[in-house]
Amino acid sequence: MEVGFLGLGIMGKAMAVNLLRHGFGVTVWNRTLSKCQELMEQGASVGETPAAVINKCKYTIAMLSDPSAALSVVFDKDGVLEQICSGKGYVDMSTVDAETSSKISEAITKKGGYFLEAPVSGSKKPAEDGQLVILAAGEKALYDEMVPAFDVLGKKSFFLGEVGNGAKFKLVVNMIMGSMMNALSEGLCLADRSGLSQQTLLDVLDLGAIANPMFKLKGPAMIKGSYPPAFPLKHQQKDMRLALALGDENAVSMPIAAASNEAFKKARSLGLGDLDFSAVFEAVKSAKDSDSA
Amino acid sequence: MANCSVVNASICIRQRLLLPFSAVFSSSPLSMAMAMTSSSIYCRPRFPISPLRRLPRFPKSSSSFTTIASSQTSGDAGKGGEFPGRVGFLGLGIMGSPMAINLLKAGCDVTVWNRTKSKCNHLIDLGAKYEPSPAEVASSCDVTFAMLADPESAVDVACGTNGAVKGMGSGKGYVDVSTVDGATSKLISKHIRDTGASFLEAPVSGSKKPAEDGQLIFLTAGDASLYEIASPLLDIMGKSRFYLGEVGNGAAMKLVVNMIMGSMMASFSEGLLLSEKVGLDPNVLIEVISQGAISAPMFSVKGPSMVKATYPTAFPLKHQQKDLRLALGLAESVTQPIPVAAAANELYKVAKSYGLSDHDFSAVVEALRAKLQHSE
């Protein structure tokens, strides 16, 4: 199977490599063309523009960092819209708000193409290991045709109905994740300030009802003050913001998410946006430093 | 625990403090020799290695050590035989009742008391003895456990009229497995120790089902000697135990854990409600979560009933809110802002105001639904 791949960031690169390794023909594009080099070495072809990739491939996957990048790739000059047409499928796996997704879907289908949103749950390692959880919605026929690719990229995929549903599910999941990371950060701080061992706290957590892979994986590095970016904090904060907007639109009370979002904002203001989202721990910690501004 | 076997010669020897009934444990010459050791060397303990055991870790402070017991199933025949002393149990609520039952089933000699006497009947039917006050239970037992709902009852049962303190004395131990704040624990500890008895705070992580299944996690602190002696009993009721040093540390650890849990449940509630309001199937959300990095047993266990708006009580909401309140108090005492926990606490308070105190703490999801309150 041949696919186009737009966007070779933390996620896109790992996903494209995975497809190549499993025998897919892949044509890549990235805004910074140099990033395509490594993929070329692994057997990918390169498209000079998103339009060029669409022109070449029946199916194209996009993995961009936020709504504005996702829109840009579609609507800008040399973008997807210039070449999309009947018989071609566009699968946007970026995490965006439902409105952005709908906008893209409408434009694609107007030109005869078919569209699937398919944001993923999982960060760098699951992407490398093909263990993502794919939350697809939109054109069911396209979903069925993408299953071979999804089976390589992920451990499980869901078809969730109309465009917007995938985006919404992703935001809800990441909202909970962001709040959980804050709860863990507060717990680690409180343990430390109370004279307890933070590692012991992690050990206790791992034995009980609230044990989860994220705490187990991120906890030890957080204690060491190490935040290698698997999921950049600025993207987590973007997701919290979008989730809060979704709640806003529907008058849904979300005080925990709101409080968590504040911590992520603070972390960004401390310059931690490009670190892993677990770096919010530093923002929670700094709240008690006697010499903080 | 009673037979402290040694893997090889390089293992350090732990001192056994000579309490009256501890010598009864030691049937082997090695154990007897160990009991005689006068030097107190707390080096890195090494238990016999079996596939189920994990190595203990060094704690933060040098004066304490953290041990992790192997998992042992409750109901092991004859395990009560490792503790030939008499065990008291004060408080037979959601937690105390199954814990005491597990001790009985393991063959322990158990004497119970509960404020509402009728709650003791089931235990008496299973062979427990009964005494009409905490003081009388304590005086007739070697180690007495207390499992009360909150700081007030814990203090009352220990130090009130006919409280346990009146029956304690040298050679006896009091193990408070209630969840309270550090100050309460220290107060009870002082009164107990003033009688010459030993004290161990040992709040648990785990609710009704883990209590029934003997799968609790004990977060202990206080007299290390009592920890040693009580460990076979903890192993009957639980799957692992930690010793965290001085009184207050167990209480603090429990509060931190429950603070995280309370915040997680509140966030999960937001997610379920948001899904519902934007036209997504909350059951699918639960399934998606179970596949990913934030998959936790609590979500898969509680989620489905929350979606159906049923909240069978495993951990009463009022107790979760109590724990958050105490955690906020702890945080204030060390000047640590915890805004997410504070927001969660508010939600539990709202839930209480809706009359949901005795429901499971997962009922907090109802607090997110606005309700008009009629003015009095």
XYZ file of C-alpha atoms in Angstrom:
669
model
C 0.000 0.000 0.000
C 1.215 3.474 -0.870
C 0.611 6.427 1.411
C 1.606 10.055 1.536
C 2.785 11.460 4.859
C 2.699 15.145 5.755
C 4.527 16.205 8.922
C 7.660 14.539 10.307
C 7.773 15.807 13.880
C 8.092 13.667 16.996
C 5.071 11.618 16.015
C 5.102 11.832 12.233
C 8.653 10.651 11.863
C 8.126 7.579 14.066
C 4.894 6.720 12.300
C 6.346 7.116 8.809
C 9.322 4.931 9.742
C 6.951 2.294 11.051
C 5.033 2.226 7.783
C 8.243 1.969 5.791
C 9.447 -0.910 7.960
C 6.250 -2.778 7.285
C 6.622 -2.532 3.539
C 4.442 0.458 2.793
C 5.519 2.829 0.051
C 5.707 6.241 1.701
C 6.029 9.707 0.143
C 6.857 12.314 2.756
C 6.701 16.072 3.077
C 7.776 18.308 5.917
C 7.806 22.073 6.239
C 11.503 21.870 7.075
C 12.589 19.721 4.127
C 15.809 18.592 5.775
C 13.803 16.374 8.081
C 12.876 14.271 5.097
C 16.467 13.216 4.641
C 16.456 10.466 7.237
C 13.217 9.086 5.870
C 14.680 9.038 2.380
C 17.530 6.934 3.716
C 14.934 4.467 4.930
C 13.324 4.279 1.506
C 10.785 7.071 1.432
C 10.164 9.321 -1.561
C 9.922 13.048 -1.025
C 7.207 15.453 -2.174
C 8.161 19.098 -2.461
C 4.776 20.324 -1.336
C 1.646 18.898 0.247
C -0.040 19.243 -3.155
C 2.712 17.183 -4.778
C 2.210 14.405 -2.255
C -1.545 14.369 -2.785
C -1.002 14.282 -6.503
C 1.139 11.178 -6.189
C -0.767 9.201 -3.566
C -4.252 7.766 -3.285
C -4.130 8.050 0.508
C -2.354 10.750 2.484
C -1.887 10.952 6.227
C -1.172 14.246 7.973
C 0.416 14.596 11.399
C 0.718 18.267 12.315
C 1.247 19.934 15.675
C -1.848 22.089 16.083
C -4.957 23.508 14.390
C -3.123 26.271 12.568
C -0.572 23.917 11.028
C -3.312 21.455 10.085
C -5.260 24.223 8.335
C -2.205 25.664 6.669
C -1.235 22.378 5.043
C -4.701 22.118 3.524
C -5.614 25.672 2.580
C -2.344 27.445 1.799
C -0.734 27.734 -1.595
C 0.594 24.349 -2.765
C -1.614 22.832 -0.129
C -3.697 19.694 -0.134
C -6.739 21.358 -1.682
C -4.938 22.104 -4.897
C -4.675 18.440 -5.789
C -7.331 16.640 -3.812
C -9.999 15.090 -5.972
C -12.399 12.229 -6.317
C -10.875 8.878 -5.405
C -8.324 10.338 -3.023
C -8.438 10.043 0.740
C -7.055 12.466 3.337
C -6.503 11.232 6.874
C -5.713 13.940 9.389
C -4.177 12.410 12.510
C -3.315 15.751 14.126
C -5.000 16.706 17.368
C -7.255 19.669 16.678
C -10.598 21.027 17.785
C -13.766 19.720 16.168
C -14.369 22.964 14.295
C -10.989 22.836 12.557
C -11.589 19.233 11.641
C -15.005 20.034 10.215
C -13.605 22.897 8.201
C -10.992 20.625 6.645
C -13.513 17.854 6.076
C -15.895 20.171 4.284
C -13.214 21.560 1.995
C -11.893 18.113 1.107
C -15.264 16.563 0.386
C -16.343 19.603 -1.653
C -13.523 18.794 -4.025
C -14.619 15.197 -4.258
C -12.074 13.727 -1.881
C -12.919 11.738 1.190
C -11.855 12.628 4.684
C -11.125 10.902 7.946
C -10.001 12.535 11.157
C -7.910 10.099 13.200
C -6.156 11.692 16.158
C -4.129 9.296 18.289
C -3.694 8.569 21.945
C -0.068 7.801 22.718
C 3.158 9.676 22.357
C 6.611 9.058 21.026
C 7.289 5.525 22.230
C 3.900 4.092 21.338
C 4.346 5.746 17.925
C 7.713 4.029 17.493
C 6.335 0.719 18.680
C 3.141 0.865 16.649
C 1.103 0.913 19.849
C -1.023 3.996 19.306
C -4.742 4.127 19.949
C -6.452 5.623 16.904
C -9.680 7.614 17.326
C -11.104 7.837 13.824
C -14.265 9.521 12.635
C -15.658 10.689 9.305
C -15.877 8.638 6.129
C -16.366 4.972 7.067
C -15.285 3.721 3.636
C -11.955 5.500 4.026
C -11.584 4.082 7.518
C -12.024 0.553 6.189
C -9.412 1.156 3.510
C -6.963 2.553 6.051
C -7.184 -0.427 8.376
C -3.970 -2.051 7.068
C -2.080 1.156 7.846
C -3.806 1.601 11.198
C -2.924 -1.961 12.169
C 0.750 -1.089 11.678
C 0.553 2.266 13.424
C -1.512 1.249 16.405
C -2.667 -1.474 18.710
C -6.296 -0.517 18.470
C -8.450 1.752 16.371
C -11.959 2.988 16.925
C -14.435 4.299 14.364
C -16.462 6.878 16.245
C -18.974 8.195 13.737
C -19.182 11.662 12.311
C -16.348 14.126 11.881
C -15.671 15.868 15.149
C -16.164 12.819 17.357
C -12.563 11.676 17.070
C -11.292 15.154 17.840
C -13.575 15.465 20.847
C -12.624 12.093 22.293
C -8.956 12.936 21.957
C -9.405 16.211 23.770
C -11.347 14.569 26.594
C -8.679 11.905 27.058
C -5.881 14.462 27.068
C -7.789 16.677 29.446
C -7.915 13.833 31.968
C -4.267 13.089 31.329
C -3.252 16.685 31.957
C -5.185 16.789 35.220
C -3.691 13.478 36.315
C -0.201 14.783 35.661
C -1.016 17.785 37.825
C -2.387 15.570 40.585
C 0.796 13.500 40.506
C 2.917 16.644 40.578
C 1.043 17.988 43.591
C 1.387 14.626 45.308
C 5.121 14.413 44.673
C 5.604 17.965 45.964
C 3.528 17.378 49.063
C 5.299 14.118 49.798
C 8.669 15.778 49.494
C 7.702 18.770 51.611
C 6.321 16.429 54.281
C 9.588 14.535 54.524
C 8.422 11.439 52.651
C 10.288 9.574 49.940
C 8.919 10.434 46.512
C 10.024 7.067 45.179
C 8.088 5.343 47.951
C 5.018 7.329 46.940
C 5.437 6.048 43.383
C 5.820 2.501 44.703
C 2.636 2.789 46.748
C 0.720 4.281 43.826
C 1.850 1.449 41.590
C 0.278 -1.138 43.886
C -3.228 0.250 44.078
C -6.362 1.276 42.244
C -4.824 4.368 40.708
C -1.769 2.650 39.248
C -1.299 3.617 35.608
C 1.451 3.409 32.970
C 1.942 7.173 32.823
C 2.801 7.490 36.528
C 5.066 4.492 36.338
C 6.890 5.715 33.267
C 7.165 9.430 34.009
C 7.379 9.431 37.807
C 11.013 8.386 38.250
C 12.244 10.888 35.652
C 10.219 13.675 37.255
C 11.843 12.989 40.604
C 15.197 13.399 38.893
C 14.094 16.625 37.221
C 14.398 15.062 33.775
C 11.783 15.814 31.091
C 12.846 14.462 27.665
C 10.003 15.459 25.366
C 7.764 12.562 24.407
C 4.773 14.906 24.421
C 5.701 18.597 24.496
C 4.120 20.607 27.270
C 2.958 23.323 24.858
C 0.852 20.718 23.014
C -0.623 19.387 26.246
C -1.572 22.923 27.213
C -3.093 23.425 23.770
C -5.197 20.315 24.316
C -6.351 21.486 27.754
C -7.302 24.831 26.256
C -9.276 23.147 23.459
C -10.999 20.824 25.931
C -11.969 23.793 28.087
C -13.332 25.527 24.987
C -15.418 22.446 24.264
C -16.734 22.573 27.802
C -17.387 26.284 27.409
C -19.452 25.767 24.276
C -21.605 23.261 26.098
C -21.770 24.930 29.522
C -20.078 21.962 31.180
C -18.462 22.548 34.557
C -14.731 21.701 34.509
C -12.993 23.173 37.563
C -10.254 20.526 37.731
C -9.288 20.994 34.092
C -9.307 24.743 34.569
C -6.960 24.531 37.548
C -4.688 22.135 35.647
C -4.597 24.409 32.648
C -3.350 27.211 34.869
C -0.390 25.104 35.904
C 0.482 24.331 32.282
C 0.245 27.998 31.386
C 2.557 28.814 34.226
C 4.971 26.162 33.030
C 4.961 27.721 29.572
C 5.668 31.120 31.047
C 8.650 29.543 32.794
C 9.956 28.551 29.377
C 9.179 24.846 29.722
C 6.952 24.562 26.636
C 9.265 22.345 24.628
C 9.980 19.915 27.434
C 7.847 16.890 28.127
C 4.471 17.790 29.629
C 5.608 16.189 32.901
C 7.694 19.344 33.322
C 4.551 20.904 34.778
C 6.024 19.427 37.952
C 8.506 22.302 37.932
C 5.674 24.818 37.858
C 3.954 23.107 40.769
C 7.240 22.927 42.674
C 8.160 26.530 42.046
C 4.954 27.612 43.737
C 6.697 27.169 47.060
C 10.200 28.431 46.323
C 10.925 31.270 48.670
C 12.915 33.140 46.076
C 10.537 32.762 43.126
C 9.287 35.977 41.542
C 8.017 -12.976 59.682
C 8.055 -15.166 62.757
C 10.851 -17.246 61.279
C 13.323 -14.699 60.098
C 15.310 -16.898 57.792
C 18.647 -15.809 56.489
C 19.779 -16.290 52.940
C 23.489 -16.156 53.488
C 26.045 -15.235 56.075
C 26.460 -11.691 54.908
C 22.924 -10.761 55.894
C 22.685 -8.414 58.842
C 20.824 -9.489 61.879
C 17.890 -7.515 63.044
C 17.315 -7.086 66.698
C 14.231 -8.509 68.291
C 13.057 -6.408 71.154
C 12.098 -8.681 73.995
C 8.393 -8.180 74.433
C 6.643 -10.872 76.439
C 5.083 -12.766 73.613
C 7.687 -12.236 70.922
C 9.818 -15.038 72.324
C 6.937 -17.376 71.598
C 7.456 -16.838 67.857
C 10.967 -18.049 67.892
C 10.938 -21.759 67.789
C 14.167 -22.235 65.908
C 17.605 -21.897 67.503
C 18.528 -19.256 64.966
C 15.574 -17.137 65.900
C 16.343 -17.528 69.561
C 19.889 -16.445 68.919
C 18.648 -13.461 67.057
C 16.339 -12.583 69.888
C 19.317 -12.415 72.178
C 21.289 -10.054 70.047
C 21.833 -6.881 71.922
C 23.143 -4.661 69.218
C 20.603 -2.887 67.126
C 21.660 -2.955 63.520
C 19.132 -1.756 61.028
C 20.847 -2.551 57.822
C 19.239 -3.196 54.514
C 16.847 -6.042 55.307
C 16.881 -8.956 52.918
C 14.074 -11.404 53.001
C 14.296 -14.855 51.481
C 14.008 -14.264 47.789
C 11.046 -15.792 46.091
C 9.572 -14.813 42.736
C 6.809 -12.847 44.420
C 9.057 -10.759 46.585
C 10.545 -7.414 45.727
C 13.693 -6.069 47.341
C 13.101 -3.343 49.862
C 14.431 0.128 49.197
C 16.332 2.688 51.239
C 14.058 5.436 52.475
C 14.853 9.131 52.563
C 15.778 9.303 56.215
C 18.418 7.061 57.616
C 16.511 6.239 60.733
C 13.713 4.435 58.945
C 13.498 1.667 56.455
C 10.933 0.713 53.937
C 10.015 -2.888 53.489
C 7.776 -4.496 50.999
C 6.297 -7.799 51.956
C 5.644 -10.552 49.549
C 2.115 -10.978 48.411
C 0.354 -13.459 50.551
C -3.188 -14.600 50.104
C -5.585 -14.156 52.937
C -7.248 -17.220 54.293
C -4.038 -19.227 54.319
C -4.772 -22.000 56.726
C -2.926 -21.739 59.959
C -1.335 -18.359 59.259
C -2.910 -17.168 62.454
C -0.635 -19.658 64.111
C 2.316 -17.376 63.372
C 0.802 -14.932 65.799
C -0.248 -16.803 68.902
C -1.194 -13.662 70.809
C -4.671 -12.288 71.282
C -5.810 -9.695 68.725
C -8.280 -6.929 69.469
C -10.311 -5.168 66.783
C -12.110 -1.900 67.394
C -14.451 -0.655 64.679
C -16.363 -2.990 62.391
C -17.471 -0.721 59.564
C -16.997 -1.185 55.830
C -13.300 -1.863 56.358
C -13.028 -3.197 59.898
C -15.507 -5.977 59.431
C -13.805 -7.746 56.492
C -10.381 -7.155 58.034
C -11.430 -8.786 61.306
C -13.086 -11.612 59.414
C -9.850 -12.305 57.571
C -7.996 -12.522 60.869
C -10.576 -14.945 62.219
C -10.470 -17.089 59.117
C -6.714 -17.275 59.404
C -7.068 -18.770 62.843
C -6.325 -15.733 65.017
C -7.769 -15.283 68.478
C -9.872 -12.149 67.913
C -11.823 -9.961 70.344
C -14.052 -7.270 68.851
C -15.852 -4.098 69.843
C -18.049 -1.747 67.835
C -20.026 1.305 68.867
C -23.183 -0.324 67.461
C -23.049 -3.739 69.087
C -25.190 -5.494 66.521
C -22.403 -5.132 63.972
C -20.350 -7.521 66.074
C -22.816 -10.369 65.773
C -21.552 -11.602 62.453
C -18.010 -11.731 63.838
C -19.158 -13.451 67.019
C -20.874 -16.074 64.881
C -17.511 -16.681 63.253
C -15.839 -17.208 66.597
C -14.799 -13.764 67.749
C -14.962 -12.816 71.394
C -16.671 -9.622 72.439
C -15.909 -6.987 75.060
C -18.207 -4.058 75.803
C -15.603 -1.291 75.587
C -12.315 -0.438 73.856
C -10.609 -0.481 77.270
C -11.706 -4.041 77.956
C -10.698 -5.219 74.506
C -7.266 -3.644 74.889
C -6.690 -5.088 78.340
C -7.607 -8.595 77.208
C -5.424 -8.510 74.079
C -1.777 -8.304 73.125
C -2.217 -6.261 69.941
C -5.301 -4.161 69.341
C -6.275 -2.748 65.948
C -8.523 0.261 65.506
C -10.365 1.046 62.265
C -12.431 4.187 62.742
C -13.998 6.581 60.265
C -12.265 9.827 61.093
C -9.963 11.673 63.526
C -12.722 12.358 66.023
C -13.744 8.736 66.418
C -10.137 7.557 66.407
C -9.335 9.860 69.334
C -12.529 8.992 71.134
C -11.994 5.242 70.878
C -8.371 5.525 71.976
C -8.509 8.240 74.588
C -12.168 8.739 75.472
C -14.216 7.326 78.322
C -13.405 3.603 78.568
C -10.999 4.176 75.694
C -8.310 1.727 74.662
C -5.676 3.659 76.574
C -7.274 2.537 79.841
C -6.506 -1.069 78.967
C -3.036 -0.633 77.452
C 0.255 -1.177 79.200
C 3.769 -2.428 78.811
C 3.967 -5.452 76.539
C 0.917 -4.453 74.534
C 0.602 -2.825 71.135
C -1.973 -0.512 69.513
C -2.190 -0.405 65.748
C -4.390 2.385 64.438
C -5.362 1.636 60.842
C -7.753 4.589 60.600
C -6.969 7.425 58.211
C -6.328 10.563 60.226
C -4.113 13.649 60.162
C -0.622 13.556 61.618
C -1.520 15.614 64.689
C -4.300 13.212 65.661
C -2.015 10.265 65.184
C 0.669 11.847 67.334
C -1.872 12.609 70.040
C -3.095 9.019 70.151
C 0.484 7.787 69.993
C 1.458 9.849 72.997
C -1.412 8.609 75.123
C -0.734 5.007 74.168
C 2.990 5.209 74.752
C 2.470 6.940 78.087
C 1.008 3.668 79.334
C 4.171 1.812 78.343
C 2.571 0.221 75.303
C 3.831 0.464 71.703
C 2.054 2.348 68.955
C 1.912 1.932 65.211
C -0.084 4.062 62.829
C -0.979 1.952 59.815
C -3.569 3.529 57.519
C -4.425 1.423 54.475
C -4.666 2.011 50.772
C -7.531 0.017 49.336
C -11.236 -0.018 49.973
C -13.938 -2.583 50.554
C -13.014 -5.250 48.030
C -9.275 -5.243 48.751
C -10.210 -5.437 52.454
C -12.387 -8.492 51.780
C -9.708 -10.061 49.606
C -6.875 -9.385 52.017
C -5.215 -7.134 49.437
C -4.730 -3.947 51.407
C -1.561 -1.869 51.408
C -0.404 -0.805 54.879
C 1.435 2.516 55.227
C 2.893 2.185 58.700
C 4.984 4.350 60.970
C 5.804 4.416 64.680
C 7.329 1.717 66.835
C 9.418 -0.561 64.640
C 9.182 -3.316 67.209
C 5.412 -3.340 66.970
C 5.718 -3.322 63.179
C 7.769 -6.489 63.379
C 5.315 -8.164 65.703
C 2.194 -7.113 63.825
C 3.546 -7.982 60.380
C 2.066 -11.499 60.223
C -1.314 -9.938 60.940
C -0.789 -7.237 58.332
C 0.156 -9.961 55.869
C -3.152 -11.704 56.508
C -5.143 -8.552 55.813
C -2.946 -7.122 53.092
C -0.750 -7.698 50.083
C 2.023 -5.314 50.995
C 3.272 -3.120 53.776
C 5.613 -0.192 54.160
C 7.380 1.073 57.257
C 7.928 4.789 56.920
C 9.602 5.858 60.161
C 8.176 8.166 62.760
C 4.535 8.653 63.605
C 2.969 11.043 61.133
C 4.725 9.620 58.080
C 2.155 6.876 57.507
C -0.697 9.317 57.914
C 0.951 11.765 55.511
C 1.625 9.125 52.868
C -2.001 7.968 53.025
C -3.287 11.513 52.654
C -1.036 12.177 49.661
C -2.195 8.994 47.937
C -5.852 9.768 48.568
C -5.378 13.342 47.461
C -4.143 12.100 44.091
C -7.004 9.625 43.934
C -9.597 12.267 44.738
C -8.258 14.579 42.030
C -8.153 11.734 39.515
C -11.741 10.741 40.208
C -12.875 14.355 39.882
C -11.044 14.732 36.558
C -12.439 11.432 35.286
C -15.895 12.701 36.229
C -15.327 15.830 34.162
C -14.363 13.657 31.234
C -17.430 11.440 31.503
C -19.770 14.377 31.810
C -18.127 16.289 28.960
C -18.373 13.234 26.712
C -22.020 12.876 27.495
C -22.772 16.546 26.886
C -21.067 16.667 23.492
C -22.821 13.575 22.244
C -20.103 10.979 22.745
C -20.675 7.570 24.329
C -19.042 7.630 27.803
C -18.638 3.853 27.660
C -16.411 4.305 24.619
C -14.411 6.882 26.540
C -13.853 4.324 29.302
C -12.687 1.807 26.715
C -10.354 4.285 25.027
C -8.835 5.222 28.394
C -8.326 1.564 29.251
C -6.136 1.169 26.168
C -3.715 3.954 26.890
C -1.189 5.479 29.238
C -3.739 6.657 31.785
C -5.446 3.306 32.179
C -6.071 2.725 35.899
C -8.069 -0.002 37.661
C -10.211 2.636 39.347
C -11.485 3.915 35.981
C -12.423 0.511 34.610
C -14.017 -0.576 37.869
C -15.984 2.575 38.685
C -16.575 3.969 35.186
C -19.384 1.678 34.052
C -21.477 2.238 37.166
C -20.874 5.991 37.012
C -22.240 6.010 33.458
C -25.374 4.337 34.818
C -25.506 6.887 37.656
C -25.151 4.233 40.345
C -22.593 4.570 43.136
C -22.471 1.437 45.342
C -20.427 2.397 48.351
C -16.930 0.980 48.493
C -15.369 4.217 49.771
C -17.863 6.744 51.144
C -17.713 10.152 49.536
C -17.654 11.852 52.935
C -14.403 10.031 53.762
C -12.793 11.009 50.461
C -13.680 14.616 51.195
C -12.316 14.239 54.722
C -9.044 12.978 53.270
C -8.832 15.886 50.838
C -9.514 18.320 53.641
C -6.757 16.735 55.728
C -4.397 16.745 52.740
C -5.066 20.445 52.248
C -4.274 20.930 55.921
C -1.017 19.041 55.508
C -0.158 21.110 52.443
C -0.881 24.303 54.300
C 1.345 23.246 57.168
C 4.270 22.969 54.754
C 3.167 25.904 52.577
C 2.630 23.854 49.431
C -0.076 25.173 47.109
C -2.197 22.354 45.652
C -4.805 24.111 43.505
C -6.036 21.013 41.662
C -6.683 19.184 44.942
C -8.374 22.308 46.274
C -10.678 22.400 43.238
C -11.419 18.701 43.714
C -12.230 19.269 47.368
C -14.800 21.850 46.386
C -16.517 19.337 44.129
C -16.755 16.768 46.916
C -18.230 19.430 49.169
C -20.863 20.187 46.541
C -21.611 16.464 46.303
C -22.070 16.344 50.069
C -24.466 19.251 49.853
C -26.490 17.176 47.363
C -26.856 14.491 50.020
C -24.330 12.086 48.512
C -22.076 11.668 51.571
C -22.769 7.981 52.036
C -22.596 7.073 48.368
C -19.373 5.875 46.811
C -16.924 8.714 46.207
C -17.475 8.246 42.451
C -20.770 10.062 43.017
C -18.705 13.251 42.770
C -19.685 13.250 39.091
C -23.118 14.430 40.207
C -21.524 17.565 41.665
C -20.709 18.691 38.138
C -24.374 18.773 37.284
C -25.781 22.070 38.458
C -28.789 21.805 40.710
C -30.956 24.624 41.884
C -31.134 24.611 45.667
C -34.393 25.744 47.148
C -33.889 28.384 49.812
C -34.986 27.447 53.333
